[in-house]
């Protein structure tokens, strides 16, 4: 009888430990339900106000999440400012003078910490939810964001330069890059569809409009008014014809050789991704549905969970 009771206690302890380990080692959409039930609604309200004030901010928050996840997983490392111990990813070539939205993240963090009564929501989770809410605010799909990421205590400009897809990449380079992050060709096309909102700097598309042949001559001429051969590096052009709306116009533009970036037009240039681009160009509903799935997949790239990392008090610096 005593041995049976002892066995029951041991079994209970084992099951409890296994449950606790599982809870600490996985993401969950309900992660903050008890520690801060107002977290998600607070993030949504701050993002909605920011996007209403300036639609480009929605694209900026989405891009920050992309660039964060593509470096060393979705760990908030892109938010860290330079310091004696931090080689900030903000200074990497894909981000320098391009990455925006940091002030909005700061505002979200302040509002969420106030709503929670203490810092319990990570900056990485804030960025993941803000990206989703930005897409929704601009007419795109919603999806269930799994939460529980912790914040990185390091950053790497070198890793950002090496891992964030460049605007001059060929299709094969894009495919290899996405594959290295556990994403396939379909994810590549779908997530590139995030370019249906926002703008690109002249410096990122100058070579495409002056040197490439796979671009509509009339469209290239329009862009040359924005982007001269010399100077004007920071001049902006919309990434598709409805850059303030999360629709499938981006894909239609590619079909008509009106991709702003070289890497965009590579998705419809006689290669393996042409059929997907053409399909999404006339099926916004399918694009929205698949975009949500790929965003969930991307958001789960190597998150810091359990006791790794930290919950930053300030998204710009380690504790």
PDB file of C-alpha atoms in Angstrom:
ATOM      1  CA  UNK A   1       0.000   0.000   0.000  1.00  0.00           C
ATOM      2  CA  UNK A   2       2.795   2.382   0.958  1.00  0.00           C
ATOM      3  CA  UNK A   3       4.726   1.492  -2.190  1.00  0.00           C
ATOM      4  CA  UNK A   4       1.610   2.147  -4.294  1.00  0.00           C
ATOM      5  CA  UNK A   5       1.203   5.567  -2.635  1.00  0.00           C
ATOM      6  CA  UNK A   6       4.883   6.323  -3.219  1.00  0.00           C
ATOM      7  CA  UNK A   7       4.548   5.299  -6.884  1.00  0.00           C
ATOM      8  CA  UNK A   8       1.525   7.628  -7.265  1.00  0.00           C
ATOM      9  CA  UNK A   9       3.457  10.561  -5.803  1.00  0.00           C
ATOM     10  CA  UNK A  10       6.420   9.912  -8.099  1.00  0.00           C
ATOM     11  CA  UNK A  11       4.128   9.565 -11.123  1.00  0.00           C
ATOM     12  CA  UNK A  12       2.364  12.822 -10.226  1.00  0.00           C
ATOM     13  CA  UNK A  13       5.678  14.614  -9.830  1.00  0.00           C
ATOM     14  CA  UNK A  14       6.868  13.272 -13.175  1.00  0.00           C
ATOM     15  CA  UNK A  15       3.701  14.351 -14.992  1.00  0.00           C
ATOM     16  CA  UNK A  16       3.803  17.801 -13.350  1.00  0.00           C
ATOM     17  CA  UNK A  17       7.462  18.251 -14.299  1.00  0.00           C
ATOM     18  CA  UNK A  18       6.751  17.161 -17.852  1.00  0.00           C
ATOM     19  CA  UNK A  19       3.826  19.599 -18.070  1.00  0.00           C
ATOM     20  CA  UNK A  20       5.908  22.431 -16.656  1.00  0.00           C
ATOM     21  CA  UNK A  21       8.732  21.696 -19.073  1.00  0.00           C
ATOM     22  CA  UNK A  22       6.330  21.627 -22.008  1.00  0.00           C
ATOM     23  CA  UNK A  23       4.748  24.895 -20.895  1.00  0.00           C
ATOM     24  CA  UNK A  24       8.149  26.547 -20.713  1.00  0.00           C
ATOM     25  CA  UNK A  25       9.421  25.120 -23.986  1.00  0.00           C
ATOM     26  CA  UNK A  26       6.631  26.070 -26.377  1.00  0.00           C
ATOM     27  CA  UNK A  27       4.741  29.122 -27.558  1.00  0.00           C
ATOM     28  CA  UNK A  28       1.041  29.594 -26.882  1.00  0.00           C
ATOM     29  CA  UNK A  29      -1.567  32.138 -28.014  1.00  0.00           C
ATOM     30  CA  UNK A  30      -2.803  32.192 -24.411  1.00  0.00           C
ATOM     31  CA  UNK A  31       0.581  32.885 -22.838  1.00  0.00           C
ATOM     32  CA  UNK A  32      -0.423  36.227 -21.266  1.00  0.00           C
ATOM     33  CA  UNK A  33      -4.043  35.396 -20.434  1.00  0.00           C
ATOM     34  CA  UNK A  34      -3.331  35.358 -16.707  1.00  0.00           C
ATOM     35  CA  UNK A  35      -0.205  37.487 -16.315  1.00  0.00           C
ATOM     36  CA  UNK A  36      -1.559  40.352 -18.455  1.00  0.00           C
ATOM     37  CA  UNK A  37      -5.011  39.884 -20.017  1.00  0.00           C
ATOM     38  CA  UNK A  38      -4.940  43.441 -21.443  1.00  0.00           C
ATOM     39  CA  UNK A  39      -1.671  42.947 -23.340  1.00  0.00           C
ATOM     40  CA  UNK A  40      -3.042  42.163 -26.807  1.00  0.00           C
ATOM     41  CA  UNK A  41      -5.783  44.781 -26.776  1.00  0.00           C
ATOM     42  CA  UNK A  42      -3.252  47.401 -25.677  1.00  0.00           C
ATOM     43  CA  UNK A  43      -0.877  46.537 -28.519  1.00  0.00           C
ATOM     44  CA  UNK A  44      -3.745  46.652 -31.004  1.00  0.00           C
ATOM     45  CA  UNK A  45      -4.885  50.113 -29.930  1.00  0.00           C
ATOM     46  CA  UNK A  46      -1.398  51.664 -30.142  1.00  0.00           C
ATOM     47  CA  UNK A  47      -0.735  50.093 -33.551  1.00  0.00           C
ATOM     48  CA  UNK A  48      -4.123  51.190 -34.909  1.00  0.00           C
ATOM     49  CA  UNK A  49      -3.464  54.790 -33.858  1.00  0.00           C
ATOM     50  CA  UNK A  50       0.025  54.746 -35.406  1.00  0.00           C
ATOM     51  CA  UNK A  51      -1.167  53.275 -38.713  1.00  0.00           C
ATOM     52  CA  UNK A  52      -4.106  55.665 -38.889  1.00  0.00           C
ATOM     53  CA  UNK A  53      -1.685  58.554 -38.470  1.00  0.00           C
ATOM     54  CA  UNK A  54       0.746  57.238 -41.102  1.00  0.00           C
ATOM     55  CA  UNK A  55      -0.063  54.143 -43.185  1.00  0.00           C
ATOM     56  CA  UNK A  56       3.631  53.518 -43.899  1.00  0.00           C
ATOM     57  CA  UNK A  57       4.132  52.729 -40.229  1.00  0.00           C
ATOM     58  CA  UNK A  58       2.216  49.492 -40.759  1.00  0.00           C
ATOM     59  CA  UNK A  59       4.715  48.380 -43.386  1.00  0.00           C
ATOM     60  CA  UNK A  60       7.577  49.441 -41.125  1.00  0.00           C
ATOM     61  CA  UNK A  61       6.401  47.297 -38.210  1.00  0.00           C
ATOM     62  CA  UNK A  62       5.854  44.316 -40.498  1.00  0.00           C
ATOM     63  CA  UNK A  63       9.336  44.751 -41.977  1.00  0.00           C
ATOM     64  CA  UNK A  64      10.915  44.993 -38.519  1.00  0.00           C
ATOM     65  CA  UNK A  65       9.410  41.634 -37.607  1.00  0.00           C
ATOM     66  CA  UNK A  66      10.656  40.101 -40.877  1.00  0.00           C
ATOM     67  CA  UNK A  67      14.183  41.389 -40.414  1.00  0.00           C
ATOM     68  CA  UNK A  68      14.213  40.356 -36.765  1.00  0.00           C
ATOM     69  CA  UNK A  69      13.205  36.754 -37.483  1.00  0.00           C
ATOM     70  CA  UNK A  70      15.673  36.369 -40.366  1.00  0.00           C
ATOM     71  CA  UNK A  71      18.781  37.137 -38.308  1.00  0.00           C
ATOM     72  CA  UNK A  72      18.846  34.719 -35.382  1.00  0.00           C
ATOM     73  CA  UNK A  73      15.201  33.916 -34.884  1.00  0.00           C
ATOM     74  CA  UNK A  74      12.345  36.120 -33.650  1.00  0.00           C
ATOM     75  CA  UNK A  75      14.077  37.427 -30.542  1.00  0.00           C
ATOM     76  CA  UNK A  76      13.775  41.233 -30.680  1.00  0.00           C
ATOM     77  CA  UNK A  77      17.479  41.669 -31.442  1.00  0.00           C
ATOM     78  CA  UNK A  78      16.746  44.230 -34.171  1.00  0.00           C
ATOM     79  CA  UNK A  79      15.418  46.629 -31.527  1.00  0.00           C
ATOM     80  CA  UNK A  80      18.717  46.949 -29.643  1.00  0.00           C
ATOM     81  CA  UNK A  81      20.594  50.244 -29.990  1.00  0.00           C
ATOM     82  CA  UNK A  82      24.389  50.312 -30.460  1.00  0.00           C
ATOM     83  CA  UNK A  83      26.422  50.106 -27.265  1.00  0.00           C
ATOM     84  CA  UNK A  84      29.934  49.071 -26.228  1.00  0.00           C
ATOM     85  CA  UNK A  85      28.703  45.456 -26.163  1.00  0.00           C
ATOM     86  CA  UNK A  86      26.034  45.560 -28.896  1.00  0.00           C
ATOM     87  CA  UNK A  87      26.900  45.723 -32.608  1.00  0.00           C
ATOM     88  CA  UNK A  88      23.418  46.898 -33.502  1.00  0.00           C
ATOM     89  CA  UNK A  89      21.509  45.332 -36.373  1.00  0.00           C
ATOM     90  CA  UNK A  90      20.083  48.798 -36.991  1.00  0.00           C
ATOM     91  CA  UNK A  91      23.412  49.612 -38.670  1.00  0.00           C
ATOM     92  CA  UNK A  92      23.307  46.604 -41.014  1.00  0.00           C
ATOM     93  CA  UNK A  93      22.980  47.432 -44.711  1.00  0.00           C
ATOM     94  CA  UNK A  94      19.356  46.193 -45.041  1.00  0.00           C
ATOM     95  CA  UNK A  95      18.304  48.327 -42.040  1.00  0.00           C
ATOM     96  CA  UNK A  96      20.471  51.458 -42.072  1.00  0.00           C
ATOM     97  CA  UNK A  97      18.387  54.539 -42.921  1.00  0.00           C
ATOM     98  CA  UNK A  98      15.580  52.150 -43.842  1.00  0.00           C
ATOM     99  CA  UNK A  99      14.259  50.347 -40.762  1.00  0.00           C
ATOM    100  CA  UNK A 100      11.598  52.455 -39.028  1.00  0.00           C
ATOM    101  CA  UNK A 101       8.962  52.078 -36.345  1.00  0.00           C
ATOM    102  CA  UNK A 102      11.209  51.884 -33.291  1.00  0.00           C
ATOM    103  CA  UNK A 103       9.404  54.788 -31.617  1.00  0.00           C
ATOM    104  CA  UNK A 104       6.085  52.973 -32.033  1.00  0.00           C
ATOM    105  CA  UNK A 105       7.551  49.851 -30.429  1.00  0.00           C
ATOM    106  CA  UNK A 106       8.722  52.041 -27.519  1.00  0.00           C
ATOM    107  CA  UNK A 107       5.206  53.455 -27.165  1.00  0.00           C
ATOM    108  CA  UNK A 108       3.675  49.973 -27.223  1.00  0.00           C
ATOM    109  CA  UNK A 109       6.134  48.726 -24.609  1.00  0.00           C
ATOM    110  CA  UNK A 110       5.337  51.636 -22.290  1.00  0.00           C
ATOM    111  CA  UNK A 111       1.581  51.183 -22.699  1.00  0.00           C
ATOM    112  CA  UNK A 112       1.726  47.403 -22.230  1.00  0.00           C
ATOM    113  CA  UNK A 113       3.920  47.606 -19.116  1.00  0.00           C
ATOM    114  CA  UNK A 114       1.472  50.105 -17.648  1.00  0.00           C
ATOM    115  CA  UNK A 115      -1.501  47.876 -18.480  1.00  0.00           C
ATOM    116  CA  UNK A 116       0.246  44.834 -16.989  1.00  0.00           C
ATOM    117  CA  UNK A 117       1.535  46.657 -13.899  1.00  0.00           C
ATOM    118  CA  UNK A 118       5.057  45.391 -14.633  1.00  0.00           C
ATOM    119  CA  UNK A 119       7.253  44.262 -17.544  1.00  0.00           C
ATOM    120  CA  UNK A 120       5.935  40.795 -18.391  1.00  0.00           C
ATOM    121  CA  UNK A 121       5.536  41.020 -22.187  1.00  0.00           C
ATOM    122  CA  UNK A 122       8.719  40.626 -24.216  1.00  0.00           C
ATOM    123  CA  UNK A 123       9.731  43.048 -26.943  1.00  0.00           C
ATOM    124  CA  UNK A 124       9.925  40.098 -29.348  1.00  0.00           C
ATOM    125  CA  UNK A 125       6.278  39.253 -28.669  1.00  0.00           C
ATOM    126  CA  UNK A 126       5.307  42.917 -28.993  1.00  0.00           C
ATOM    127  CA  UNK A 127       6.924  43.000 -32.431  1.00  0.00           C
ATOM    128  CA  UNK A 128       5.199  39.795 -33.562  1.00  0.00           C
ATOM    129  CA  UNK A 129       1.757  41.035 -32.471  1.00  0.00           C
ATOM    130  CA  UNK A 130       2.346  44.545 -33.844  1.00  0.00           C
ATOM    131  CA  UNK A 131       3.186  43.068 -37.256  1.00  0.00           C
ATOM    132  CA  UNK A 132      -0.117  41.149 -37.265  1.00  0.00           C
ATOM    133  CA  UNK A 133      -2.138  44.163 -36.099  1.00  0.00           C
ATOM    134  CA  UNK A 134      -0.490  46.387 -38.727  1.00  0.00           C
ATOM    135  CA  UNK A 135      -1.574  44.035 -41.504  1.00  0.00           C
ATOM    136  CA  UNK A 136      -5.120  43.944 -40.135  1.00  0.00           C
ATOM    137  CA  UNK A 137      -5.227  47.749 -39.853  1.00  0.00           C
ATOM    138  CA  UNK A 138      -4.406  47.992 -43.574  1.00  0.00           C
ATOM    139  CA  UNK A 139      -7.133  45.570 -44.658  1.00  0.00           C
ATOM    140  CA  UNK A 140      -5.177  42.321 -44.491  1.00  0.00           C
ATOM    141  CA  UNK A 141      -5.836  38.998 -42.755  1.00  0.00           C
ATOM    142  CA  UNK A 142      -5.524  38.199 -39.089  1.00  0.00           C
ATOM    143  CA  UNK A 143      -3.907  35.158 -37.527  1.00  0.00           C
ATOM    144  CA  UNK A 144      -3.309  33.671 -34.099  1.00  0.00           C
ATOM    145  CA  UNK A 145       0.111  34.768 -32.841  1.00  0.00           C
ATOM    146  CA  UNK A 146       1.750  32.236 -30.564  1.00  0.00           C
ATOM    147  CA  UNK A 147       3.396  33.999 -27.633  1.00  0.00           C
ATOM    148  CA  UNK A 148       6.039  33.383 -25.007  1.00  0.00           C
ATOM    149  CA  UNK A 149       9.176  34.564 -26.812  1.00  0.00           C
ATOM    150  CA  UNK A 150      11.892  36.093 -24.685  1.00  0.00           C
ATOM    151  CA  UNK A 151      14.289  38.849 -25.687  1.00  0.00           C
ATOM    152  CA  UNK A 152      17.829  38.382 -26.908  1.00  0.00           C
ATOM    153  CA  UNK A 153      20.659  39.927 -24.902  1.00  0.00           C
ATOM    154  CA  UNK A 154      22.833  40.170 -28.028  1.00  0.00           C
ATOM    155  CA  UNK A 155      22.641  41.444 -31.597  1.00  0.00           C
ATOM    156  CA  UNK A 156      24.787  40.976 -34.687  1.00  0.00           C
ATOM    157  CA  UNK A 157      25.187  43.433 -37.537  1.00  0.00           C
ATOM    158  CA  UNK A 158      27.267  40.814 -39.364  1.00  0.00           C
ATOM    159  CA  UNK A 159      24.484  38.220 -39.085  1.00  0.00           C
ATOM    160  CA  UNK A 160      21.908  40.759 -40.265  1.00  0.00           C
ATOM    161  CA  UNK A 161      24.006  41.541 -43.346  1.00  0.00           C
ATOM    162  CA  UNK A 162      24.392  37.833 -44.066  1.00  0.00           C
ATOM    163  CA  UNK A 163      20.836  36.639 -43.441  1.00  0.00           C
ATOM    164  CA  UNK A 164      18.344  39.329 -44.479  1.00  0.00           C
ATOM    165  CA  UNK A 165      17.430  38.867 -48.178  1.00  0.00           C
ATOM    166  CA  UNK A 166      18.904  41.629 -50.349  1.00  0.00           C
ATOM    167  CA  UNK A 167      16.934  43.583 -52.995  1.00  0.00           C
ATOM    168  CA  UNK A 168      19.438  42.508 -55.675  1.00  0.00           C
ATOM    169  CA  UNK A 169      19.099  38.748 -54.989  1.00  0.00           C
ATOM    170  CA  UNK A 170      18.341  36.334 -57.825  1.00  0.00           C
ATOM    171  CA  UNK A 171      15.529  33.794 -57.504  1.00  0.00           C
ATOM    172  CA  UNK A 172      17.953  31.009 -56.598  1.00  0.00           C
ATOM    173  CA  UNK A 173      19.538  33.180 -53.915  1.00  0.00           C
ATOM    174  CA  UNK A 174      16.117  34.030 -52.498  1.00  0.00           C
ATOM    175  CA  UNK A 175      15.089  30.372 -52.440  1.00  0.00           C
ATOM    176  CA  UNK A 176      18.333  29.348 -50.711  1.00  0.00           C
ATOM    177  CA  UNK A 177      18.000  32.174 -48.185  1.00  0.00           C
ATOM    178  CA  UNK A 178      14.450  31.239 -47.221  1.00  0.00           C
ATOM    179  CA  UNK A 179      15.349  27.552 -47.120  1.00  0.00           C
ATOM    180  CA  UNK A 180      18.106  28.302 -44.603  1.00  0.00           C
ATOM    181  CA  UNK A 181      15.394  29.633 -42.280  1.00  0.00           C
ATOM    182  CA  UNK A 182      13.109  26.629 -42.741  1.00  0.00           C
ATOM    183  CA  UNK A 183      10.868  28.367 -45.278  1.00  0.00           C
ATOM    184  CA  UNK A 184      10.028  26.984 -48.729  1.00  0.00           C
ATOM    185  CA  UNK A 185       9.359  28.513 -52.162  1.00  0.00           C
ATOM    186  CA  UNK A 186       5.703  29.057 -51.387  1.00  0.00           C
ATOM    187  CA  UNK A 187       6.620  30.907 -48.191  1.00  0.00           C
ATOM    188  CA  UNK A 188       9.038  33.013 -50.239  1.00  0.00           C
ATOM    189  CA  UNK A 189       6.320  34.138 -52.646  1.00  0.00           C
ATOM    190  CA  UNK A 190       3.716  34.674 -49.942  1.00  0.00           C
ATOM    191  CA  UNK A 191       5.938  36.588 -47.522  1.00  0.00           C
ATOM    192  CA  UNK A 192       7.335  38.695 -50.354  1.00  0.00           C
ATOM    193  CA  UNK A 193       3.694  39.670 -50.810  1.00  0.00           C
ATOM    194  CA  UNK A 194       4.174  41.772 -47.690  1.00  0.00           C
ATOM    195  CA  UNK A 195       5.557  44.292 -50.174  1.00  0.00           C
ATOM    196  CA  UNK A 196       1.975  45.041 -51.086  1.00  0.00           C
ATOM    197  CA  UNK A 197       2.284  47.778 -48.449  1.00  0.00           C
ATOM    198  CA  UNK A 198       4.982  50.356 -47.929  1.00  0.00           C
ATOM    199  CA  UNK A 199       7.753  51.960 -49.950  1.00  0.00           C
ATOM    200  CA  UNK A 200      11.295  51.333 -51.144  1.00  0.00           C
ATOM    201  CA  UNK A 201      14.272  53.688 -51.147  1.00  0.00           C
ATOM    202  CA  UNK A 202      15.769  54.745 -54.469  1.00  0.00           C
ATOM    203  CA  UNK A 203      19.099  53.169 -53.509  1.00  0.00           C
ATOM    204  CA  UNK A 204      17.445  49.740 -53.376  1.00  0.00           C
ATOM    205  CA  UNK A 205      15.921  49.814 -56.863  1.00  0.00           C
ATOM    206  CA  UNK A 206      18.222  52.090 -58.910  1.00  0.00           C
ATOM    207  CA  UNK A 207      20.098  49.213 -60.574  1.00  0.00           C
ATOM    208  CA  UNK A 208      16.811  47.517 -61.450  1.00  0.00           C
ATOM    209  CA  UNK A 209      15.311  50.472 -63.288  1.00  0.00           C
ATOM    210  CA  UNK A 210      18.494  51.475 -65.129  1.00  0.00           C
ATOM    211  CA  UNK A 211      20.157  48.135 -65.856  1.00  0.00           C
ATOM    212  CA  UNK A 212      17.561  45.326 -65.912  1.00  0.00           C
ATOM    213  CA  UNK A 213      15.568  44.298 -68.976  1.00  0.00           C
ATOM    214  CA  UNK A 214      12.739  42.502 -67.172  1.00  0.00           C
ATOM    215  CA  UNK A 215      10.890  45.711 -66.314  1.00  0.00           C
ATOM    216  CA  UNK A 216       8.187  47.610 -68.168  1.00  0.00           C
ATOM    217  CA  UNK A 217       9.930  50.495 -70.000  1.00  0.00           C
ATOM    218  CA  UNK A 218       7.068  52.855 -69.145  1.00  0.00           C
ATOM    219  CA  UNK A 219       7.211  51.856 -65.477  1.00  0.00           C
ATOM    220  CA  UNK A 220      10.991  52.245 -65.395  1.00  0.00           C
ATOM    221  CA  UNK A 221      10.612  55.735 -66.839  1.00  0.00           C
ATOM    222  CA  UNK A 222       8.146  56.656 -64.055  1.00  0.00           C
ATOM    223  CA  UNK A 223      10.565  55.457 -61.393  1.00  0.00           C
ATOM    224  CA  UNK A 224      13.465  57.347 -62.953  1.00  0.00           C
ATOM    225  CA  UNK A 225      11.655  60.592 -62.132  1.00  0.00           C
ATOM    226  CA  UNK A 226      11.848  59.534 -58.473  1.00  0.00           C
ATOM    227  CA  UNK A 227      15.270  57.936 -58.594  1.00  0.00           C
ATOM    228  CA  UNK A 228      17.992  59.656 -60.679  1.00  0.00           C
ATOM    229  CA  UNK A 229      21.213  57.892 -61.634  1.00  0.00           C
ATOM    230  CA  UNK A 230      23.035  59.877 -58.962  1.00  0.00           C
ATOM    231  CA  UNK A 231      21.693  61.269 -55.707  1.00  0.00           C
ATOM    232  CA  UNK A 232      18.264  60.921 -54.161  1.00  0.00           C
ATOM    233  CA  UNK A 233      19.124  57.646 -52.423  1.00  0.00           C
ATOM    234  CA  UNK A 234      16.423  58.204 -49.796  1.00  0.00           C
ATOM    235  CA  UNK A 235      13.661  59.105 -52.273  1.00  0.00           C
ATOM    236  CA  UNK A 236      10.717  56.741 -51.883  1.00  0.00           C
ATOM    237  CA  UNK A 237       8.588  54.827 -54.370  1.00  0.00           C
ATOM    238  CA  UNK A 238       5.508  52.731 -53.422  1.00  0.00           C
ATOM    239  CA  UNK A 239       6.151  48.995 -53.651  1.00  0.00           C
ATOM    240  CA  UNK A 240       2.872  48.478 -55.493  1.00  0.00           C
ATOM    241  CA  UNK A 241       0.106  50.642 -56.923  1.00  0.00           C
ATOM    242  CA  UNK A 242      -2.020  50.392 -53.758  1.00  0.00           C
ATOM    243  CA  UNK A 243       0.729  50.681 -51.149  1.00  0.00           C
ATOM    244  CA  UNK A 244      -1.655  51.726 -48.372  1.00  0.00           C
ATOM    245  CA  UNK A 245      -3.822  48.623 -48.734  1.00  0.00           C
ATOM    246  CA  UNK A 246      -2.957  45.000 -47.971  1.00  0.00           C
ATOM    247  CA  UNK A 247      -4.240  43.400 -51.160  1.00  0.00           C
ATOM    248  CA  UNK A 248      -2.839  41.290 -54.018  1.00  0.00           C
ATOM    249  CA  UNK A 249      -1.931  44.208 -56.334  1.00  0.00           C
ATOM    250  CA  UNK A 250       1.751  43.424 -55.737  1.00  0.00           C
ATOM    251  CA  UNK A 251       1.417  40.151 -57.639  1.00  0.00           C
ATOM    252  CA  UNK A 252      -0.492  41.762 -60.487  1.00  0.00           C
ATOM    253  CA  UNK A 253       2.296  44.311 -60.804  1.00  0.00           C
ATOM    254  CA  UNK A 254       4.869  41.524 -61.085  1.00  0.00           C
ATOM    255  CA  UNK A 255       2.878  39.857 -63.870  1.00  0.00           C
ATOM    256  CA  UNK A 256       3.013  43.168 -65.766  1.00  0.00           C
ATOM    257  CA  UNK A 257       6.757  43.579 -65.078  1.00  0.00           C
ATOM    258  CA  UNK A 258       6.203  46.379 -62.617  1.00  0.00           C
ATOM    259  CA  UNK A 259       8.138  45.027 -59.647  1.00  0.00           C
ATOM    260  CA  UNK A 260       9.988  47.871 -57.930  1.00  0.00           C
ATOM    261  CA  UNK A 261      12.842  45.745 -56.610  1.00  0.00           C
ATOM    262  CA  UNK A 262      14.991  43.387 -58.668  1.00  0.00           C
ATOM    263  CA  UNK A 263      14.285  40.663 -56.092  1.00  0.00           C
ATOM    264  CA  UNK A 264      10.533  41.224 -56.441  1.00  0.00           C
ATOM    265  CA  UNK A 265      10.524  40.826 -60.216  1.00  0.00           C
ATOM    266  CA  UNK A 266      12.665  37.701 -59.898  1.00  0.00           C
ATOM    267  CA  UNK A 267       9.549  35.974 -58.543  1.00  0.00           C
ATOM    268  CA  UNK A 268       7.948  36.356 -61.985  1.00  0.00           C
ATOM    269  CA  UNK A 269      10.735  36.047 -64.499  1.00  0.00           C
ATOM    270  CA  UNK A 270      10.309  32.662 -66.162  1.00  0.00           C
ATOM    271  CA  UNK A 271      11.208  30.663 -63.055  1.00  0.00           C
ATOM    272  CA  UNK A 272       9.640  28.127 -60.707  1.00  0.00           C
ATOM    273  CA  UNK A 273       7.594  30.705 -58.768  1.00  0.00           C
ATOM    274  CA  UNK A 274       5.764  32.214 -61.780  1.00  0.00           C
ATOM    275  CA  UNK A 275       2.634  30.088 -61.372  1.00  0.00           C
ATOM    276  CA  UNK A 276       2.184  31.047 -57.716  1.00  0.00           C
ATOM    277  CA  UNK A 277       2.566  34.748 -58.489  1.00  0.00           C
ATOM    278  CA  UNK A 278       0.005  34.504 -61.295  1.00  0.00           C
ATOM    279  CA  UNK A 279      -2.409  32.597 -59.071  1.00  0.00           C
ATOM    280  CA  UNK A 280      -2.272  35.149 -56.252  1.00  0.00           C
ATOM    281  CA  UNK A 281      -2.532  38.049 -58.703  1.00  0.00           C
ATOM    282  CA  UNK A 282      -6.233  37.325 -59.173  1.00  0.00           C
ATOM    283  CA  UNK A 283      -7.073  35.670 -55.859  1.00  0.00           C
ATOM    284  CA  UNK A 284      -6.696  38.020 -52.895  1.00  0.00           C
ATOM    285  CA  UNK A 285      -8.611  35.663 -50.623  1.00  0.00           C
ATOM    286  CA  UNK A 286      -6.126  32.839 -51.208  1.00  0.00           C
ATOM    287  CA  UNK A 287      -3.191  35.205 -50.681  1.00  0.00           C
ATOM    288  CA  UNK A 288      -4.594  36.449 -47.372  1.00  0.00           C
ATOM    289  CA  UNK A 289      -5.225  32.916 -46.154  1.00  0.00           C
ATOM    290  CA  UNK A 290      -1.759  31.684 -47.080  1.00  0.00           C
ATOM    291  CA  UNK A 291      -0.038  34.830 -45.812  1.00  0.00           C
ATOM    292  CA  UNK A 292      -1.476  34.169 -42.357  1.00  0.00           C
ATOM    293  CA  UNK A 293      -0.111  30.602 -42.424  1.00  0.00           C
ATOM    294  CA  UNK A 294       3.360  31.667 -43.529  1.00  0.00           C
ATOM    295  CA  UNK A 295       3.497  34.437 -40.922  1.00  0.00           C
ATOM    296  CA  UNK A 296       2.782  31.883 -38.193  1.00  0.00           C
ATOM    297  CA  UNK A 297       5.530  29.678 -39.614  1.00  0.00           C
ATOM    298  CA  UNK A 298       8.013  32.542 -39.777  1.00  0.00           C
ATOM    299  CA  UNK A 299       7.088  33.753 -36.282  1.00  0.00           C
ATOM    300  CA  UNK A 300       8.142  30.383 -34.879  1.00  0.00           C
ATOM    301  CA  UNK A 301      11.733  30.585 -36.178  1.00  0.00           C
ATOM    302  CA  UNK A 302      14.087  29.795 -33.289  1.00  0.00           C
ATOM    303  CA  UNK A 303      12.308  31.726 -30.509  1.00  0.00           C
ATOM    304  CA  UNK A 304      14.020  32.169 -27.157  1.00  0.00           C
ATOM    305  CA  UNK A 305      11.811  30.419 -24.597  1.00  0.00           C
ATOM    306  CA  UNK A 306      11.973  29.041 -21.094  1.00  0.00           C
ATOM    307  CA  UNK A 307      14.828  30.569 -19.125  1.00  0.00           C
ATOM    308  CA  UNK A 308      16.828  31.749 -22.127  1.00  0.00           C
ATOM    309  CA  UNK A 309      17.078  35.467 -22.847  1.00  0.00           C
ATOM    310  CA  UNK A 310      15.174  37.992 -20.759  1.00  0.00           C
ATOM    311  CA  UNK A 311      12.143  40.278 -20.648  1.00  0.00           C
ATOM    312  CA  UNK A 312      13.665  43.658 -21.447  1.00  0.00           C
ATOM    313  CA  UNK A 313      12.659  46.674 -19.400  1.00  0.00           C
ATOM    314  CA  UNK A 314      13.539  48.849 -22.384  1.00  0.00           C
ATOM    315  CA  UNK A 315      13.353  47.389 -25.902  1.00  0.00           C
ATOM    316  CA  UNK A 316      16.419  49.379 -26.965  1.00  0.00           C
ATOM    317  CA  UNK A 317      18.874  47.930 -24.430  1.00  0.00           C
ATOM    318  CA  UNK A 318      19.557  44.829 -22.375  1.00  0.00           C
ATOM    319  CA  UNK A 319      18.659  44.847 -18.690  1.00  0.00           C
TER     320      UNK A 319
END
